[in-house]
Tab-separated table of C-alpha atoms and ligand atoms in Angstrom:
chain	number	residue	atom	x	y	z
A	5	UNK	CA	208.407	260.771	241.862
A	6	UNK	CA	209.950	263.646	243.849
A	7	UNK	CA	211.127	266.187	241.334
A	8	UNK	CA	214.342	267.778	242.476
A	9	UNK	CA	216.092	270.225	240.157
A	10	UNK	CA	218.765	267.598	239.649
A	11	UNK	CA	216.196	265.024	238.586
A	12	UNK	CA	214.560	267.486	236.182
A	13	UNK	CA	217.935	268.122	234.594
A	14	UNK	CA	218.624	264.426	234.254
A	15	UNK	CA	215.265	264.020	232.494
A	16	UNK	CA	215.817	266.961	230.192
A	17	UNK	CA	215.169	266.341	226.525
A	18	UNK	CA	217.900	267.601	224.229
A	19	UNK	CA	218.179	268.180	220.496
A	20	UNK	CA	221.373	267.106	218.765
A	21	UNK	CA	221.566	268.726	215.327
A	22	UNK	CA	225.163	267.805	214.520
A	23	UNK	CA	224.014	265.909	211.422
A	24	UNK	CA	222.138	268.906	210.025
A	25	UNK	CA	225.293	271.000	209.756
A	26	UNK	CA	227.617	271.354	206.771
A	27	UNK	CA	230.484	270.610	209.134
A	28	UNK	CA	229.361	266.984	209.324
A	29	UNK	CA	227.140	266.650	206.270
A	30	UNK	CA	229.223	268.477	203.716
A	31	UNK	CA	227.556	270.524	201.002
A	32	UNK	CA	224.058	269.249	201.852
A	33	UNK	CA	224.281	270.534	205.410
A	34	UNK	CA	223.166	273.840	206.862
A	35	UNK	CA	225.974	276.338	207.297
A	36	UNK	CA	226.560	278.613	210.260
A	37	UNK	CA	225.965	281.511	207.889
A	38	UNK	CA	222.538	280.195	206.879
A	39	UNK	CA	221.550	279.622	210.473
A	40	UNK	CA	222.785	283.093	211.357
A	41	UNK	CA	220.720	284.547	208.528
A	42	UNK	CA	217.569	283.006	210.053
A	43	UNK	CA	218.216	284.261	213.572
A	44	UNK	CA	215.999	287.303	213.179
A	45	UNK	CA	213.122	285.278	211.760
A	46	UNK	CA	213.446	282.791	214.621
A	47	UNK	CA	213.489	285.611	217.147
A	48	UNK	CA	210.363	287.114	215.584
A	49	UNK	CA	208.574	283.736	215.663
A	50	UNK	CA	209.548	283.302	219.302
A	51	UNK	CA	208.313	286.821	220.015
A	52	UNK	CA	204.975	286.142	218.300
A	53	UNK	CA	204.370	282.967	220.286
A	54	UNK	CA	205.469	284.542	223.591
A	55	UNK	CA	203.365	287.681	223.148
A	56	UNK	CA	200.247	285.783	222.208
A	57	UNK	CA	200.455	282.911	224.606
A	58	UNK	CA	197.192	282.082	226.340
A	59	UNK	CA	195.093	284.106	223.894
A	60	UNK	CA	191.926	282.152	223.224
A	61	UNK	CA	191.005	284.296	220.235
A	62	UNK	CA	194.247	283.175	218.546
A	63	UNK	CA	193.825	279.533	219.600
A	64	UNK	CA	196.863	279.828	221.845
A	65	UNK	CA	195.135	278.686	225.037
A	66	UNK	CA	197.155	275.436	224.962
A	67	UNK	CA	200.298	277.256	226.120
A	68	UNK	CA	198.772	277.694	229.590
A	69	UNK	CA	197.512	274.138	230.112
A	70	UNK	CA	200.455	273.144	232.331
A	71	UNK	CA	199.495	275.924	234.757
A	72	UNK	CA	195.770	276.627	234.829
A	73	UNK	CA	194.137	273.262	235.509
A	74	UNK	CA	194.531	272.642	239.236
A	75	UNK	CA	190.805	272.204	239.880
A	76	UNK	CA	190.248	270.372	236.612
A	77	UNK	CA	193.016	267.911	237.440
A	78	UNK	CA	191.450	267.235	240.845
A	79	UNK	CA	188.084	266.606	239.173
A	80	UNK	CA	189.706	264.364	236.552
A	81	UNK	CA	191.490	262.313	239.201
A	82	UNK	CA	188.289	261.841	241.196
A	83	UNK	CA	186.322	260.912	238.066
A	84	UNK	CA	189.027	258.504	236.929
A	85	UNK	CA	189.009	256.798	240.314
A	86	UNK	CA	185.275	256.356	240.058
A	87	UNK	CA	185.547	254.983	236.518
A	88	UNK	CA	188.244	252.508	237.557
A	89	UNK	CA	186.046	251.308	240.385
A	90	UNK	CA	182.883	250.935	238.340
A	91	UNK	CA	183.910	249.810	234.858
A	92	UNK	CA	185.816	246.996	233.195
A	93	UNK	CA	186.213	248.776	229.855
A	94	UNK	CA	186.979	252.359	228.973
A	95	UNK	CA	186.374	253.372	225.360
A	96	UNK	CA	187.292	256.729	223.853
A	97	UNK	CA	185.050	257.769	220.976
A	98	UNK	CA	186.777	260.538	219.036
A	99	UNK	CA	188.849	261.250	215.976
A	100	UNK	CA	191.841	263.371	214.934
A	101	UNK	CA	192.878	265.693	217.726
A	102	UNK	CA	190.280	264.036	219.949
A	103	UNK	CA	191.890	260.595	219.666
A	104	UNK	CA	195.543	260.679	218.625
A	105	UNK	CA	196.718	262.062	221.967
A	106	UNK	CA	194.973	259.418	224.087
A	107	UNK	CA	196.292	256.659	221.771
A	108	UNK	CA	199.814	258.071	221.969
A	109	UNK	CA	199.902	258.429	225.782
A	110	UNK	CA	198.407	254.956	226.284
A	111	UNK	CA	201.053	253.430	224.073
A	112	UNK	CA	203.888	255.486	225.530
A	113	UNK	CA	203.248	254.952	229.201
A	114	UNK	CA	201.337	251.705	229.588
A	115	UNK	CA	202.393	248.121	229.101
A	116	UNK	CA	202.553	247.397	225.360
A	117	UNK	CA	200.113	244.512	225.874
A	118	UNK	CA	198.063	246.297	228.513
A	119	UNK	CA	194.682	244.867	227.528
A	120	UNK	CA	196.073	241.337	227.616
A	121	UNK	CA	197.346	241.663	231.177
A	122	UNK	CA	195.302	240.139	233.987
A	123	UNK	CA	193.151	242.667	235.835
A	124	UNK	CA	195.439	242.542	238.882
A	125	UNK	CA	198.361	243.814	236.778
A	126	UNK	CA	196.484	246.632	235.070
A	127	UNK	CA	196.004	249.994	236.734
A	128	UNK	CA	192.624	250.523	235.112
A	129	UNK	CA	189.930	249.088	232.876
A	130	UNK	CA	190.696	247.649	229.443
A	131	UNK	CA	191.253	250.561	227.107
A	132	UNK	CA	190.212	251.221	223.502
A	133	UNK	CA	190.249	254.320	221.328
A	134	UNK	CA	187.842	254.091	218.418
A	135	UNK	CA	188.958	256.690	215.895
A	136	UNK	CA	187.339	255.404	212.750
A	137	UNK	CA	183.943	254.498	211.368
A	138	UNK	CA	185.033	251.273	209.804
A	139	UNK	CA	181.872	249.203	210.357
A	140	UNK	CA	183.879	246.026	210.897
A	141	UNK	CA	185.951	247.647	213.611
A	142	UNK	CA	182.827	248.860	215.407
A	143	UNK	CA	181.211	245.444	215.303
A	144	UNK	CA	184.381	243.736	216.453
A	145	UNK	CA	184.859	246.162	219.328
A	146	UNK	CA	181.368	245.233	220.457
A	147	UNK	CA	182.413	241.584	220.315
A	148	UNK	CA	185.076	242.136	222.977
A	149	UNK	CA	183.434	244.622	225.351
A	150	UNK	CA	180.268	244.453	227.381
A	151	UNK	CA	178.497	247.808	227.082
A	152	UNK	CA	176.947	247.308	230.502
A	153	UNK	CA	180.453	247.326	231.982
A	154	UNK	CA	181.832	250.113	229.797
A	155	UNK	CA	182.448	253.811	230.263
A	156	UNK	CA	182.479	255.708	226.952
A	157	UNK	CA	184.418	258.967	226.872
A	158	UNK	CA	182.905	260.870	223.961
A	159	UNK	CA	185.452	263.482	222.925
A	160	UNK	CA	184.453	266.097	220.392
A	161	UNK	CA	185.024	269.804	220.582
A	162	UNK	CA	182.291	270.544	218.064
A	163	UNK	CA	179.993	267.649	218.843
A	164	UNK	CA	179.289	267.751	215.113
A	165	UNK	CA	181.893	265.340	213.804
A	166	UNK	CA	180.021	262.651	211.872
A	167	UNK	CA	182.371	259.847	212.921
A	168	UNK	CA	182.172	260.489	216.651
A	169	UNK	CA	178.479	261.230	216.659
A	170	UNK	CA	177.778	258.053	214.676
A	171	UNK	CA	179.629	256.050	217.292
A	172	UNK	CA	177.700	257.830	220.014
A	173	UNK	CA	174.364	257.016	218.376
A	174	UNK	CA	175.322	253.352	218.149
A	175	UNK	CA	176.430	252.997	221.747
A	176	UNK	CA	173.530	255.074	223.137
A	177	UNK	CA	171.124	252.804	221.292
A	178	UNK	CA	172.864	249.672	222.565
A	179	UNK	CA	172.893	250.936	226.123
A	180	UNK	CA	169.192	251.736	225.990
A	181	UNK	CA	168.406	248.352	224.510
A	182	UNK	CA	170.405	246.754	227.309
A	183	UNK	CA	168.212	248.577	229.813
A	184	UNK	CA	170.997	250.901	230.951
A	185	UNK	CA	170.805	254.621	231.613
A	186	UNK	CA	173.052	256.205	228.954
A	187	UNK	CA	174.014	259.008	231.316
A	188	UNK	CA	175.633	256.520	233.704
A	189	UNK	CA	177.937	255.189	230.973
A	190	UNK	CA	179.227	258.308	229.247
A	191	UNK	CA	181.585	261.153	230.017
A	192	UNK	CA	181.693	264.011	227.534
A	193	UNK	CA	184.740	266.125	226.729
A	194	UNK	CA	183.585	269.049	224.647
A	195	UNK	CA	183.226	272.765	224.191
A	196	UNK	CA	181.998	274.791	227.199
A	197	UNK	CA	178.694	275.911	225.787
A	198	UNK	CA	178.458	275.319	222.053
A	199	UNK	CA	178.019	272.068	220.277
A	200	UNK	CA	175.738	269.080	220.211
A	201	UNK	CA	177.221	267.222	223.163
A	202	UNK	CA	176.172	270.116	225.378
A	203	UNK	CA	172.607	269.733	224.090
A	204	UNK	CA	172.699	265.944	224.478
A	205	UNK	CA	173.993	266.298	228.015
A	206	UNK	CA	171.012	268.513	228.883
A	207	UNK	CA	168.608	266.077	227.282
A	208	UNK	CA	170.075	263.201	229.291
A	209	UNK	CA	169.760	265.213	232.481
A	210	UNK	CA	173.380	266.348	232.879
A	211	UNK	CA	176.179	264.080	231.767
A	212	UNK	CA	179.519	264.288	233.574
A	213	UNK	CA	181.443	266.566	231.220
A	214	UNK	CA	184.864	268.127	230.878
A	215	UNK	CA	185.518	271.274	228.939
A	216	UNK	CA	187.871	271.718	226.037
A	217	UNK	CA	188.609	275.418	226.301
A	218	UNK	CA	187.899	277.867	223.478
A	219	UNK	CA	191.564	278.522	222.810
A	220	UNK	CA	192.608	274.876	222.566
A	221	UNK	CA	192.294	273.223	219.165
A	222	UNK	CA	192.013	269.461	218.811
A	223	UNK	CA	195.625	268.763	217.879
A	224	UNK	CA	196.914	270.938	220.733
A	225	UNK	CA	194.602	269.348	223.292
A	226	UNK	CA	196.480	266.371	224.729
A	227	UNK	CA	197.351	268.252	227.913
A	228	UNK	CA	193.687	269.263	228.393
A	229	UNK	CA	190.922	266.916	229.650
A	230	UNK	CA	190.968	265.355	226.155
A	231	UNK	CA	194.184	263.571	227.079
A	232	UNK	CA	194.208	263.875	230.840
A	233	UNK	CA	191.033	261.922	231.607
A	234	UNK	CA	191.953	258.821	229.565
A	235	UNK	CA	195.493	259.024	230.958
A	236	UNK	CA	194.250	259.255	234.538
A	237	UNK	CA	191.924	256.285	233.998
A	238	UNK	CA	195.015	254.339	232.934
A	239	UNK	CA	196.807	255.333	236.126
A	240	UNK	CA	199.254	257.666	234.363
A	241	UNK	CA	200.611	260.426	236.607
A	242	UNK	CA	198.954	263.387	234.895
A	243	UNK	CA	200.447	265.926	237.302
A	244	UNK	CA	203.895	264.737	236.262
A	245	UNK	CA	202.905	265.003	232.604
A	246	UNK	CA	201.965	268.652	233.142
A	247	UNK	CA	205.164	269.282	235.106
A	248	UNK	CA	207.203	267.952	232.198
A	249	UNK	CA	205.374	270.312	229.852
A	250	UNK	CA	206.003	273.245	232.189
A	251	UNK	CA	209.691	272.344	232.330
A	252	UNK	CA	209.934	272.388	228.534
A	253	UNK	CA	208.096	275.712	228.511
A	254	UNK	CA	210.741	277.074	230.871
A	255	UNK	CA	213.571	275.792	228.659
A	256	UNK	CA	211.986	277.519	225.678
A	257	UNK	CA	211.543	280.941	227.254
A	258	UNK	CA	214.726	282.156	225.625
A	259	UNK	CA	214.832	283.339	222.000
A	260	UNK	CA	218.443	282.145	221.850
A	261	UNK	CA	218.625	279.477	219.146
A	262	UNK	CA	221.529	277.834	220.921
A	263	UNK	CA	219.464	277.298	224.062
A	264	UNK	CA	215.847	276.810	222.973
A	265	UNK	CA	215.290	273.214	221.740
A	266	UNK	CA	211.910	273.875	220.081
A	267	UNK	CA	213.165	277.020	218.359
A	268	UNK	CA	216.293	275.420	216.909
A	269	UNK	CA	214.223	272.484	215.612
A	270	UNK	CA	211.628	274.793	214.041
A	271	UNK	CA	214.336	276.899	212.433
A	272	UNK	CA	216.181	273.893	211.008
A	273	UNK	CA	212.923	272.461	209.695
A	274	UNK	CA	212.024	275.825	208.173
A	275	UNK	CA	215.388	276.061	206.405
A	276	UNK	CA	215.009	272.479	205.205
A	277	UNK	CA	211.466	273.056	203.934
A	278	UNK	CA	212.530	276.131	202.038
A	279	UNK	CA	215.277	274.145	200.351
A	280	UNK	CA	212.857	271.504	199.066
A	281	UNK	CA	212.843	269.016	201.903
A	282	UNK	CA	209.129	268.410	201.590
A	283	UNK	CA	209.078	265.267	203.696
A	284	UNK	CA	209.676	265.075	207.431
A	285	UNK	CA	210.298	261.550	208.668
A	286	UNK	CA	209.876	260.907	212.367
A	287	UNK	CA	211.624	257.767	213.493
A	288	UNK	CA	211.322	256.851	217.156
A	289	UNK	CA	213.587	254.016	218.284
A	290	UNK	CA	210.998	252.798	220.703
A	291	UNK	CA	207.716	250.956	220.332
A	292	UNK	CA	206.408	253.073	223.199
A	293	UNK	CA	206.910	256.185	221.081
A	294	UNK	CA	205.487	254.691	217.884
A	295	UNK	CA	202.208	256.577	218.189
A	296	UNK	CA	203.953	259.793	219.123
A	297	UNK	CA	204.876	259.879	215.448
A	298	UNK	CA	201.155	259.567	214.572
A	299	UNK	CA	200.212	262.328	216.971
A	300	UNK	CA	203.001	264.518	215.612
A	301	UNK	CA	201.991	263.801	212.013
A	302	UNK	CA	198.610	265.395	212.633
A	303	UNK	CA	200.095	268.308	214.555
A	304	UNK	CA	202.630	269.105	211.837
A	305	UNK	CA	200.454	268.362	208.791
A	306	UNK	CA	197.239	270.050	209.874
A	307	UNK	CA	199.002	273.049	211.361
A	308	UNK	CA	201.426	273.855	208.545
A	309	UNK	CA	199.647	272.600	205.425
A	310	UNK	CA	198.067	275.875	204.317
A	311	UNK	CA	197.303	277.685	201.064
A	312	UNK	CA	197.251	281.268	202.247
A	313	UNK	CA	199.705	283.474	204.103
A	314	UNK	CA	198.554	285.712	206.916
A	315	UNK	CA	198.726	288.700	204.564
A	316	UNK	CA	196.246	286.971	202.232
A	317	UNK	CA	198.803	285.947	199.596
A	318	UNK	CA	198.233	282.471	198.166
A	319	UNK	CA	200.843	279.842	198.977
A	320	UNK	CA	201.234	276.104	199.421
A	321	UNK	CA	203.134	275.617	202.644
A	322	UNK	CA	203.767	272.521	204.699
A	323	UNK	CA	205.864	269.403	204.919
A	324	UNK	CA	204.544	265.847	204.618
A	325	UNK	CA	205.103	263.953	207.871
A	326	UNK	CA	206.060	260.310	207.485
A	327	UNK	CA	205.896	257.848	210.349
A	328	UNK	CA	208.697	255.382	210.683
A	329	UNK	CA	209.725	253.044	213.485
A	330	UNK	CA	213.258	252.139	214.461
A	331	UNK	CA	214.492	249.517	213.998
A	332	UNK	CA	211.540	247.929	212.170
A	333	UNK	CA	211.564	250.371	209.264
A	334	UNK	CA	215.305	250.104	208.793
A	335	UNK	CA	214.256	246.965	206.963
A	336	UNK	CA	211.691	248.723	204.804
A	337	UNK	CA	212.178	252.484	204.408
A	338	UNK	CA	215.785	253.341	205.232
A	339	UNK	CA	217.026	252.247	201.802
A	340	UNK	CA	214.945	255.075	200.333
A	341	UNK	CA	216.067	257.569	202.954
A	342	UNK	CA	219.719	256.771	202.284
A	343	UNK	CA	219.736	256.610	198.499
A	344	UNK	CA	216.462	258.104	197.247
A	345	UNK	CA	215.622	261.742	196.486
A	346	UNK	CA	217.128	264.485	198.643
A	347	UNK	CA	213.687	265.595	199.809
A	348	UNK	CA	213.631	264.548	203.459
A	349	UNK	CA	214.656	265.456	206.981
A	350	UNK	CA	214.763	262.573	209.423
A	351	UNK	CA	214.045	263.205	213.098
A	352	UNK	CA	215.218	260.388	215.316
A	353	UNK	CA	213.736	259.960	218.771
A	354	UNK	CA	216.439	258.192	220.766
A	355	UNK	CA	215.969	256.732	224.216
A	356	UNK	CA	218.797	256.953	226.754
A	357	UNK	CA	217.571	254.268	229.096
A	358	UNK	CA	214.806	251.784	228.292
A	359	UNK	CA	212.713	250.500	231.191
A	360	UNK	CA	213.808	246.972	230.246
A	361	UNK	CA	217.284	245.951	229.073
A	362	UNK	CA	216.571	242.348	227.995
A	363	UNK	CA	219.999	240.678	228.131
A	364	UNK	CA	220.935	238.514	225.158
A	365	UNK	CA	222.158	235.102	226.301
A	366	UNK	CA	225.307	233.492	224.925
A	367	UNK	CA	224.718	230.720	222.444
A	368	UNK	CA	225.539	229.349	219.010
A	369	UNK	CA	229.228	229.695	219.930
A	370	UNK	CA	230.296	227.877	216.769
A	371	UNK	CA	228.514	230.438	214.553
A	372	UNK	CA	230.413	233.720	214.937
A	373	UNK	CA	227.736	235.620	212.943
A	374	UNK	CA	225.278	234.888	215.735
A	375	UNK	CA	227.536	234.356	218.766
A	376	UNK	CA	228.750	237.991	218.807
A	377	UNK	CA	225.308	239.102	219.989
A	378	UNK	CA	225.518	237.080	223.223
A	379	UNK	CA	226.452	239.036	226.323
A	380	UNK	CA	224.974	242.287	224.993
A	381	UNK	CA	221.483	243.540	225.777
A	382	UNK	CA	218.611	244.377	223.442
A	383	UNK	CA	218.942	247.938	224.709
A	384	UNK	CA	222.513	248.028	223.431
A	385	UNK	CA	221.404	246.557	220.131
A	386	UNK	CA	218.578	249.042	219.482
A	387	UNK	CA	220.805	251.960	220.494
A	388	UNK	CA	223.612	250.723	218.257
A	389	UNK	CA	221.213	250.410	215.322
A	390	UNK	CA	219.900	253.909	215.961
A	391	UNK	CA	223.432	255.301	215.952
A	392	UNK	CA	224.378	253.265	212.898
A	393	UNK	CA	221.364	254.507	210.912
A	394	UNK	CA	222.094	258.145	211.771
A	395	UNK	CA	225.715	257.549	210.766
A	396	UNK	CA	224.715	255.958	207.439
A	397	UNK	CA	222.321	258.788	206.621
A	398	UNK	CA	224.976	261.357	207.468
A	399	UNK	CA	227.553	259.567	205.294
A	400	UNK	CA	225.005	259.712	202.482
A	401	UNK	CA	224.595	263.457	202.989
A	402	UNK	CA	221.043	263.242	204.370
A	403	UNK	CA	219.707	265.798	206.848
A	404	UNK	CA	218.923	264.186	210.174
A	405	UNK	CA	218.816	265.173	213.805
A	406	UNK	CA	218.118	263.476	217.093
A	407	UNK	CA	215.774	264.274	219.924
A	408	UNK	CA	217.327	262.557	222.945
A	409	UNK	CA	214.813	261.278	225.485
A	410	UNK	CA	216.666	260.193	228.653
A	411	UNK	CA	213.895	257.729	229.551
A	412	UNK	CA	210.204	257.396	228.782
A	413	UNK	CA	207.986	258.477	231.648
A	414	UNK	CA	205.138	260.935	232.239
A	415	UNK	CA	207.554	263.827	232.805
A	416	UNK	CA	209.540	263.322	229.603
A	417	UNK	CA	206.355	262.711	227.620
A	418	UNK	CA	205.039	266.054	228.890
A	419	UNK	CA	208.298	267.648	227.761
A	420	UNK	CA	208.035	266.050	224.324
A	421	UNK	CA	204.440	267.137	223.771
A	422	UNK	CA	205.131	270.726	224.685
A	423	UNK	CA	208.357	270.743	222.688
A	424	UNK	CA	206.593	269.601	219.497
A	425	UNK	CA	203.678	271.975	220.054
A	426	UNK	CA	206.031	274.915	220.461
A	427	UNK	CA	208.129	273.807	217.491
A	428	UNK	CA	204.947	273.754	215.385
A	429	UNK	CA	203.817	277.172	216.603
A	430	UNK	CA	207.265	278.660	215.854
A	431	UNK	CA	207.401	277.019	212.422
A	432	UNK	CA	203.905	278.311	211.596
A	433	UNK	CA	204.931	281.830	212.574
A	434	UNK	CA	208.052	281.558	210.384
A	435	UNK	CA	205.930	280.347	207.468
A	436	UNK	CA	203.528	283.246	208.079
A	437	UNK	CA	200.430	281.046	208.091
A	438	UNK	CA	197.543	280.427	210.473
A	439	UNK	CA	198.880	277.460	212.421
A	440	UNK	CA	195.671	276.863	214.302
A	441	UNK	CA	192.922	276.589	211.692
A	442	UNK	CA	192.039	273.580	209.495
A	443	UNK	CA	189.810	274.700	206.608
A	444	UNK	CA	190.849	271.635	204.620
A	445	UNK	CA	189.498	269.295	207.311
A	446	UNK	CA	186.292	271.318	207.656
A	447	UNK	CA	185.716	271.080	203.890
A	448	UNK	CA	185.742	267.278	204.057
A	449	UNK	CA	183.424	267.297	207.069
A	450	UNK	CA	180.919	269.491	205.193
A	451	UNK	CA	181.030	267.318	202.088
A	452	UNK	CA	180.181	264.290	204.249
A	453	UNK	CA	177.245	266.164	205.782
A	454	UNK	CA	175.991	266.914	202.291
A	455	UNK	CA	176.362	263.352	201.032
A	456	UNK	CA	174.428	261.960	203.970
A	457	UNK	CA	171.634	264.506	203.638
A	458	UNK	CA	172.238	266.822	206.598
A	459	UNK	CA	169.747	269.721	206.417
A	460	UNK	CA	171.252	272.903	204.969
A	461	UNK	CA	173.698	271.174	202.594
A	462	UNK	CA	171.440	270.590	199.576
A	463	UNK	CA	173.498	272.799	197.234
A	464	UNK	CA	176.710	271.008	198.080
A	465	UNK	CA	174.944	267.683	197.635
A	466	UNK	CA	174.046	268.694	194.088
A	467	UNK	CA	177.659	269.607	193.356
A	468	UNK	CA	178.877	266.320	194.811
A	469	UNK	CA	176.332	264.297	192.857
A	470	UNK	CA	177.602	266.081	189.752
A	471	UNK	CA	181.125	264.940	190.572
A	472	UNK	CA	180.288	261.259	190.099
A	473	UNK	CA	182.999	259.105	188.470
A	474	UNK	CA	183.070	259.313	184.664
A	475	UNK	CA	182.614	255.772	183.221
A	476	UNK	CA	184.986	256.787	180.407
A	477	UNK	CA	187.828	256.685	182.921
A	478	UNK	CA	186.966	253.485	184.716
A	479	UNK	CA	188.970	250.482	183.562
B	565	PA5	O1	192.825	269.066	215.204
B	565	PA5	C1	191.664	269.213	214.883
B	565	PA5	O2	191.055	270.267	215.085
B	565	PA5	C2	190.861	268.086	214.247
B	565	PA5	O3	191.642	266.982	213.977
B	565	PA5	C3	189.745	267.668	215.195
B	565	PA5	O4	190.290	267.283	216.411
B	565	PA5	C4	188.932	266.537	214.620
B	565	PA5	O5	188.440	266.883	213.359
B	565	PA5	C5	187.768	266.190	215.538
B	565	PA5	O6	186.961	267.311	215.772
B	565	PA5	P1	185.995	267.387	217.002
B	565	PA5	O7	186.803	267.358	218.246
B	565	PA5	O8	185.227	268.655	216.852
B	565	PA5	O9	185.095	266.182	216.907
């Protein structure tokens, strides 16, 4: 794709917040005065993010990923080519920020039934992301792949995550038992020097590895080798993905709320949160964007759900992200969104042009209830339902806004990722919390170590054993 300025503009993602305003929503909407009153806070948040961009010590290294990976991208492309040539299966072993991005990009940019396509129609090996330690899932993955023909991309910044390391132990054992050299079947994506994967790589005699930079946390890592290697293996244009991110970065350089899409979204969400909208529903009208809502849920939840402000004052910040899919969930959740508690903001992701239109043939002419559909396309239908749902929510006085995605491709996905990352960073700054840590996740990881007898966790094990269920409360 040759990216002229005109083409970039035509692929530009926009935010339509008409239905957040009191002009269209009535008393439940946000007034001009309220927005005006938050201008300074928004400006300060923008200033904080701009001044600290790229700073590893603040975990802001992700802001520079669209610009500082020329050599890494070349290495990734060469490695991906090699993997495509050698292997029939590519399996990502990772969890959380080390898995949600690869799942999301795969779903967004590949055929929705990619693994079922014949080899000649796929751009790469069959693709799986194993982000759980459900024993059944592990066994059943092994039923459909042949480890001898598989490349495993072990992604873990710490190399200490029990789930990922368990999976690694299982596949390393299987590979050895199958007479294979483990080193030939794994690629590591991990920290530069710390962590167990670095040690394992040395023990195996130097595994092909990619680095997840110090300043890039898991949930901000999709544009790093965490996401880029799996994407490249799938034949996704990773340079275009990074160009889309850079374009969004450019659009968000301004602190002007009227011009910066990520800043206006963060500010509206902040105002909504502070007025009791504790639930943020993301509703893409596209199966390709279904897992973007999963990826975003982690980004938003783990970044903003905090119990201490930067000045040390206790708090309980955050907004619960809910994943919803248009139109599917119109038939399950929208009733609640329209008539239930006033505790939500709905973000629609609307697609301007789907890659398929799927015309609806004429038929059932004697049944007007059905016949009216003939002659339209499924694209028209899904877009009409999207518009109708936004209209119904607005009529019911429910906050909602729309992120317009002209079409789904690597460029617009790059825009979307960077847009949501910036929105999260701005919102975190407005909430005055540390957006980039995750003490709550670490606590769970440590408790698991203790329960499974990791050395150094004996005290915690005692405490956990003491917290056994009380039979008096078991029915
Ligand atoms: O966003 C995060 O930091 C977490 O979700 C991590 O990505 C997740 O816990 C996995 O950690 P690691 O990459 O160290 O295995």
